[in-house]
């Protein structure tokens, strides 16, 4: 856990936990591929699994953000 905190919202106080990315992120993986981009067949599978993961998180009432960024 990198950090934890609470945020007060309209429905009460919500605990927040910040984790580092798990494993290789998609940008690192894409840099290893010829042309630096995902071929269509991998892109379709990647998007499908991302949507399945987001649906699971929403069903578990987990809030997610894309706050992680790399700096050069």
Short mmCIF file of C-alpha atoms in Angstrom, two decimals:
data_model
loop_
_atom_site.label_atom_id
_atom_site.label_comp_id
_atom_site.label_asym_id
_atom_site.label_seq_id
_atom_site.Cartn_x
_atom_site.Cartn_y
_atom_site.Cartn_z
CA UNK A 1 0.00 0.00 0.00
CA UNK A 2 1.46 3.35 -1.06
CA UNK A 3 -1.02 5.48 0.85
CA UNK A 4 -4.42 5.39 2.52
CA UNK A 5 -6.83 8.16 3.38
CA UNK A 6 -10.51 8.95 3.76
CA UNK A 7 -12.70 11.20 1.64
CA UNK A 8 -16.00 12.61 2.81
CA UNK A 9 -18.73 12.44 0.20
CA UNK A 10 -22.46 12.96 0.02
CA UNK A 11 -23.05 9.42 1.34
CA UNK A 12 -20.54 9.45 4.20
CA UNK A 13 -16.82 8.88 4.65
CA UNK A 14 -15.10 6.57 2.16
CA UNK A 15 -11.76 4.80 2.79
CA UNK A 16 -9.27 5.07 -0.08
CA UNK A 17 -6.24 2.84 -0.61
CA UNK A 18 -3.54 3.59 -3.19
CA UNK A 19 -1.65 0.62 -4.62
CA UNK A 20 1.23 0.60 -7.10
CA UNK A 21 0.49 -0.86 -10.54
CA UNK A 22 0.59 -4.67 -10.52
CA UNK A 23 3.19 -5.93 -12.98
CA UNK A 24 3.90 -4.51 -16.42
CA UNK A 25 1.47 -1.83 -17.53
CA UNK A 26 0.02 -1.70 -21.03
CA UNK A 27 2.30 1.15 -22.16
CA UNK A 28 5.44 -0.80 -21.21
CA UNK A 29 4.10 -3.85 -23.03
CA UNK A 30 3.27 -1.85 -26.16
CA UNK A 31 6.83 -0.48 -26.31
CA UNK A 32 8.07 -4.07 -26.64
CA UNK A 33 5.94 -4.66 -29.74
CA UNK A 34 6.91 -3.89 -33.30
CA UNK A 35 5.54 -0.45 -34.18
CA UNK A 36 4.84 0.35 -30.51
CA UNK A 37 1.14 -0.46 -30.75
CA UNK A 38 -1.19 -3.38 -30.17
CA UNK A 39 -2.32 -5.30 -33.22
CA UNK A 40 -6.10 -5.36 -33.63
CA UNK A 41 -6.54 -8.91 -32.32
CA UNK A 42 -4.71 -8.06 -29.06
CA UNK A 43 -6.45 -4.69 -28.77
CA UNK A 44 -9.90 -6.32 -28.90
CA UNK A 45 -8.99 -8.87 -26.20
CA UNK A 46 -7.37 -6.18 -24.03
CA UNK A 47 -10.42 -3.90 -24.19
CA UNK A 48 -12.75 -6.83 -23.47
CA UNK A 49 -10.83 -7.83 -20.33
CA UNK A 50 -10.59 -4.21 -19.17
CA UNK A 51 -14.37 -3.87 -19.45
CA UNK A 52 -14.88 -7.15 -17.57
CA UNK A 53 -12.56 -5.91 -14.81
CA UNK A 54 -14.35 -2.55 -14.58
CA UNK A 55 -17.72 -4.29 -14.43
CA UNK A 56 -16.44 -6.45 -11.56
CA UNK A 57 -15.13 -3.40 -9.67
CA UNK A 58 -18.41 -1.55 -10.15
CA UNK A 59 -20.35 -4.59 -8.93
CA UNK A 60 -18.15 -4.70 -5.81
CA UNK A 61 -18.73 -0.96 -5.24
CA UNK A 62 -15.02 -0.24 -5.74
CA UNK A 63 -14.13 3.17 -7.14
CA UNK A 64 -11.19 3.24 -9.51
CA UNK A 65 -9.21 6.07 -11.07
CA UNK A 66 -6.50 6.41 -13.65
CA UNK A 67 -4.36 8.66 -11.47
CA UNK A 68 -1.08 6.84 -12.07
CA UNK A 69 1.27 8.44 -14.57
CA UNK A 70 4.93 8.07 -15.45
CA UNK A 71 7.26 10.99 -15.87
CA UNK A 72 10.31 10.91 -18.09
#
